[in-house]
Tab-separated table of C-alpha atoms in Angstrom:
chain	number	residue	atom	x	y	z
A	1	MET	CA	96.674	118.130	63.326
A	2	ALA	CA	99.059	115.507	64.674
A	3	ILE	CA	98.934	114.199	68.212
A	4	THR	CA	100.661	116.374	70.806
A	5	ASP	CA	104.271	115.698	71.768
A	6	TYR	CA	103.207	115.944	75.406
A	7	PHE	CA	101.429	112.606	75.147
A	8	VAL	CA	104.393	111.023	73.370
A	9	ARG	CA	106.617	112.166	76.255
A	10	PHE	CA	104.050	110.852	78.735
A	11	LEU	CA	104.389	107.373	77.215
A	12	GLN	CA	108.149	107.460	76.667
A	13	ARG	CA	108.801	108.354	80.319
A	14	ARG	CA	107.060	105.133	81.318
A	15	ASP	CA	107.839	102.489	78.702
A	16	SER	CA	109.559	101.860	75.403
A	17	LEU	CA	107.862	103.161	72.285
A	18	PRO	CA	108.960	101.188	69.192
A	19	ASP	CA	109.298	103.041	65.908
A	20	LYS	CA	106.154	101.469	64.446
A	21	ASP	CA	104.099	102.530	67.475
A	22	LEU	CA	105.538	106.038	67.374
A	23	ALA	CA	104.731	106.263	63.667
A	24	ARG	CA	101.136	105.179	64.332
A	25	LEU	CA	100.777	107.808	67.027
A	26	ARG	CA	102.135	110.456	64.680
A	27	ALA	CA	99.637	109.367	62.037
A	28	ILE	CA	96.608	109.910	64.281
A	29	ARG	CA	94.421	112.656	62.896
A	30	THR	CA	93.117	115.125	65.461
A	31	GLN	CA	90.754	118.064	65.590
A	32	HIS	CA	92.088	121.071	67.478
A	33	VAL	CA	89.441	122.938	69.512
A	34	SER	CA	89.788	125.844	71.961
A	35	PHE	CA	87.552	126.377	74.999
A	36	ALA	CA	86.849	129.380	77.197
A	37	PRO	CA	87.138	129.155	80.997
A	38	GLY	CA	84.359	126.997	82.433
A	39	GLU	CA	83.149	125.798	79.035
A	40	VAL	CA	82.133	122.143	78.798
A	41	ILE	CA	84.619	120.090	76.786
A	42	VAL	CA	82.937	116.712	77.212
A	43	PRO	CA	79.308	116.666	78.399
A	44	ALA	CA	77.959	114.046	80.780
A	45	ASP	CA	75.556	111.296	79.740
A	46	ARG	CA	76.322	111.372	76.048
A	47	THR	CA	77.558	108.482	73.947
A	48	ALA	CA	80.992	109.532	72.743
A	49	ARG	CA	82.394	108.981	69.278
A	50	ARG	CA	85.695	110.657	70.052
A	51	SER	CA	88.020	111.200	72.982
A	52	CYS	CA	90.042	114.283	73.873
A	53	MET	CA	93.602	114.985	74.887
A	54	MET	CA	94.802	118.116	76.648
A	55	LEU	CA	97.059	120.325	74.559
A	56	ARG	CA	97.223	123.563	76.561
A	57	GLY	CA	95.749	124.701	79.845
A	58	MET	CA	93.867	122.379	82.161
A	59	SER	CA	90.516	120.662	82.479
A	60	ALA	CA	88.567	119.199	85.369
A	61	ARG	CA	86.151	116.342	85.936
A	62	SER	CA	83.089	118.090	87.308
A	63	HIS	CA	80.278	116.262	89.130
A	64	ARG	CA	76.938	117.896	89.881
A	65	LEU	CA	75.341	116.888	93.162
A	66	VAL	CA	71.904	115.271	93.101
A	67	GLY	CA	69.321	117.681	94.466
A	68	ARG	CA	71.864	120.514	94.511
A	69	PRO	CA	72.409	121.397	90.824
A	70	ASP	CA	74.278	124.613	91.604
A	71	GLU	CA	76.987	122.754	93.527
A	72	ARG	CA	79.733	120.568	92.128
A	73	VAL	CA	82.701	118.447	93.137
A	74	ILE	CA	85.902	118.273	91.101
A	75	THR	CA	87.411	114.783	91.163
A	76	ALA	CA	90.344	115.193	88.756
A	77	LEU	CA	92.526	117.754	87.058
A	78	HIS	CA	94.044	117.123	83.659
A	79	VAL	CA	97.203	118.697	82.274
A	80	PRO	CA	98.767	118.815	78.787
A	81	GLY	CA	99.379	115.314	77.453
A	82	ASP	CA	96.554	113.721	79.453
A	83	PHE	CA	94.085	111.543	77.541
A	84	VAL	CA	91.162	112.987	79.459
A	85	ASP	CA	88.295	110.629	78.606
A	86	LEU	CA	90.000	107.587	77.149
A	87	HIS	CA	87.718	105.392	79.254
A	88	GLY	CA	84.811	106.875	77.311
A	89	PHE	CA	86.059	104.808	74.384
A	90	VAL	CA	84.708	101.673	76.045
A	91	LEU	CA	81.875	103.128	78.143
A	92	ALA	CA	78.433	104.177	76.951
A	93	GLY	CA	78.943	107.655	78.394
A	94	LEU	CA	80.466	109.643	81.239
A	95	GLU	CA	78.689	110.223	84.542
A	96	HIS	CA	80.442	113.597	84.822
A	97	SER	CA	81.381	116.522	82.609
A	98	VAL	CA	84.862	117.632	81.626
A	99	VAL	CA	85.182	121.417	81.785
A	100	ALA	CA	87.921	123.876	80.881
A	101	VAL	CA	89.939	125.318	83.760
A	102	GLY	CA	90.981	128.686	82.453
A	103	SER	CA	91.433	128.857	78.690
A	104	ALA	CA	92.104	125.390	77.311
A	105	GLU	CA	92.965	123.710	74.025
A	106	VAL	CA	92.345	120.047	73.273
A	107	GLU	CA	92.803	117.589	70.453
A	108	PHE	CA	89.823	115.364	69.708
A	109	ILE	CA	90.601	111.871	68.407
A	110	ASP	CA	87.948	109.868	66.592
A	111	HIS	CA	87.240	106.456	68.106
A	112	ALA	CA	87.854	104.881	64.713
A	113	GLU	CA	91.548	105.675	65.257
A	114	LEU	CA	91.480	103.969	68.662
A	115	ILE	CA	89.701	100.928	67.243
A	116	ASP	CA	92.452	100.528	64.656
A	117	ILE	CA	95.136	100.814	67.328
A	118	THR	CA	93.509	98.276	69.644
A	119	GLU	CA	93.092	95.813	66.777
A	120	ASN	CA	96.546	96.164	65.223
A	121	PHE	CA	99.009	97.565	67.775
A	122	PRO	CA	98.994	95.432	70.946
A	123	HIS	CA	101.925	97.142	72.685
A	124	LEU	CA	100.486	100.589	72.038
A	125	THR	CA	97.123	99.328	73.289
A	126	ARG	CA	98.765	98.287	76.576
A	127	LEU	CA	100.278	101.765	76.883
A	128	LEU	CA	96.854	103.346	76.417
A	129	TRP	CA	95.549	101.004	79.097
A	130	MET	CA	98.440	102.094	81.313
A	131	ALA	CA	97.359	105.728	80.871
A	132	THR	CA	93.909	104.924	82.264
A	133	LEU	CA	95.475	102.994	85.172
A	134	ILE	CA	97.665	105.967	86.097
A	135	ASP	CA	94.552	108.132	85.970
A	136	ALA	CA	92.904	105.724	88.428
A	137	ALA	CA	95.997	105.744	90.673
A	138	ILE	CA	95.873	109.542	90.830
A	139	HIS	CA	92.211	109.384	91.812
A	140	ARG	CA	92.984	106.903	94.606
A	141	GLN	CA	95.771	109.125	95.888
A	142	TRP	CA	93.388	112.075	95.983
A	143	LEU	CA	91.141	109.987	98.251
A	144	VAL	CA	94.097	109.118	100.474
A	145	ALA	CA	95.180	112.754	100.662
A	146	ALA	CA	91.644	113.887	101.490
A	147	ALA	CA	91.434	111.309	104.297
A	148	SER	CA	94.879	111.847	105.799
A	149	LEU	CA	95.895	115.466	105.175
A	150	ARG	CA	94.360	118.685	106.320
A	151	SER	CA	94.367	122.234	105.039
A	152	SER	CA	97.892	123.387	104.145
A	153	ALA	CA	99.312	119.870	103.768
A	154	HIS	CA	96.445	118.838	101.482
A	155	LEU	CA	96.990	121.887	99.256
A	156	ALA	CA	100.745	121.254	99.291
A	157	HIS	CA	100.154	117.709	98.042
A	158	LEU	CA	98.072	118.978	95.135
A	159	LEU	CA	100.773	121.498	94.165
A	160	CYS	CA	103.509	118.850	94.320
A	161	GLU	CA	101.460	116.501	92.135
A	162	ILE	CA	100.510	119.049	89.487
A	163	TYR	CA	104.075	120.325	89.152
A	164	THR	CA	105.451	116.772	88.898
A	165	ARG	CA	102.937	115.848	86.190
A	166	LEU	CA	103.648	119.012	84.199
A	167	ASN	CA	107.409	118.627	84.550
A	168	ALA	CA	107.289	114.993	83.411
A	169	VAL	CA	105.962	115.993	79.977
A	170	GLY	CA	108.008	119.170	79.582
A	171	ALA	CA	105.168	121.598	80.360
A	172	ALA	CA	106.838	123.073	83.476
A	173	ALA	CA	110.398	123.477	84.722
A	174	ASP	CA	112.555	125.155	87.376
A	175	GLN	CA	109.813	124.625	89.984
A	176	GLU	CA	107.576	127.161	88.256
A	177	PHE	CA	104.154	126.441	86.787
A	178	SER	CA	100.732	127.902	86.128
A	179	LEU	CA	97.597	126.804	87.991
A	180	PRO	CA	94.580	128.665	86.536
A	181	LEU	CA	92.239	127.771	89.392
A	182	LEU	CA	90.044	130.181	91.292
A	183	GLN	CA	89.984	129.711	95.055
A	184	ARG	CA	86.383	128.475	94.855
A	185	GLU	CA	87.579	125.829	92.371
A	186	LEU	CA	90.358	124.830	94.762
A	187	ALA	CA	87.646	124.572	97.409
A	188	ASP	CA	85.679	122.222	95.121
A	189	ILE	CA	88.783	120.027	94.783
A	190	LEU	CA	89.975	120.001	98.384
A	191	GLY	CA	86.569	119.919	100.058
A	192	TYR	CA	87.110	123.130	102.047
A	193	SER	CA	85.461	126.508	102.035
A	194	PRO	CA	87.130	129.288	100.000
A	195	ILE	CA	88.060	130.937	103.303
A	196	HIS	CA	89.951	127.817	104.437
A	197	VAL	CA	91.697	127.600	101.054
A	198	ASN	CA	92.765	131.239	101.359
A	199	ARG	CA	94.218	130.501	104.794
A	200	ALA	CA	96.082	127.455	103.449
A	201	VAL	CA	97.591	129.490	100.600
A	202	ARG	CA	98.666	132.167	103.060
A	203	ASP	CA	100.186	129.552	105.360
A	204	LEU	CA	102.298	128.048	102.574
A	205	ARG	CA	103.496	131.534	101.669
A	206	ASP	CA	104.279	132.416	105.292
A	207	ARG	CA	106.305	129.217	105.666
A	208	GLY	CA	108.446	130.337	102.719
A	209	LEU	CA	107.479	127.292	100.650
A	210	ILE	CA	105.848	128.986	97.646
A	211	ARG	CA	105.208	132.228	95.818
A	212	TRP	CA	101.719	132.486	94.314
A	213	SER	CA	100.719	135.424	92.126
A	214	GLY	CA	97.544	135.101	90.060
A	215	ALA	CA	97.859	131.759	88.282
A	216	ASP	CA	101.666	131.649	88.551
A	217	ILE	CA	103.273	129.516	91.254
A	218	THR	CA	106.936	129.165	92.177
A	219	ILE	CA	107.968	126.432	94.587
A	220	ILE	CA	110.689	128.017	96.690
A	221	ASP	CA	111.390	125.039	98.952
A	222	TRP	CA	110.543	121.768	97.190
A	223	LYS	CA	111.830	119.561	100.018
A	224	GLY	CA	109.865	121.481	102.605
A	225	LEU	CA	106.682	121.442	100.526
A	226	ALA	CA	106.970	117.715	99.776
A	227	THR	CA	107.710	116.925	103.439
A	228	LEU	CA	104.669	118.852	104.623
A	229	ALA	CA	102.522	117.076	101.997
A	230	ARG	CA	104.052	113.638	102.648
A	231	PHE	CA	104.359	113.555	98.865
A	232	ASP	CA	105.698	110.382	97.230
A	233	PRO	CA	105.467	110.517	93.402
A	234	THR	CA	105.533	106.727	93.035
A	235	TYR	CA	101.807	106.607	92.219
A	236	LEU	CA	102.428	108.801	89.156
A	237	ASP	CA	104.611	106.028	87.689
A	238	ILE	CA	106.831	108.517	85.865
A	239	GLU	CA	109.896	106.318	85.413
A	240	ARG	CA	110.334	103.187	83.315
A	241	LEU	CA	110.368	99.826	85.048
A	242	SER	CA	113.251	97.456	84.430
A	243	ARG	CA	112.009	94.407	82.543
């Protein structure tokens, strides 16, 4: 298969993409693989020979706790167009697993393709580097949100971020999106108990900010939700810089 248009849009929202770079992206050969909910996409502690990109659904970075193997912490969510483990291209292995959140589809890209790009396409290489830097910026913002927001506001920030990321690549529109997370998985992300997450969801509903049915979410009052979350999308770097 060819590389997903979601990733092309991800790059084009942030920087120019010359014809030769676009052609090289289109020429990348990928392997399309589907995963069931909770299935491991990329295992921890294994030397990788390929990296994966989200095509449909979501995935999560899942960390097992030392001495408590039945517990985990989720430190990132990935949406269509995300190059999930691009850093694995230069590292010996990942210290965490990447697992499917709901049903998920990915495109695996052999590292030989990335070696060719880094050796022959300098501008495209910088854009790939940019993708990993945005990933790091999202992680930092999660730390800030965890330290400064509580309960409903923390959940509101996550919803604002996920919708903005999906909308930027054309995977969500009209303030509607799908979030295939169980409440226990939200608890793993936010650091609360499932009971506290349930209360936060109910609070956002009662405030008239969202509708949430199953995996489907509609943001009724974007301004109100973003204000509660103190959400500033600058860290997502979704607009081109003037050069």
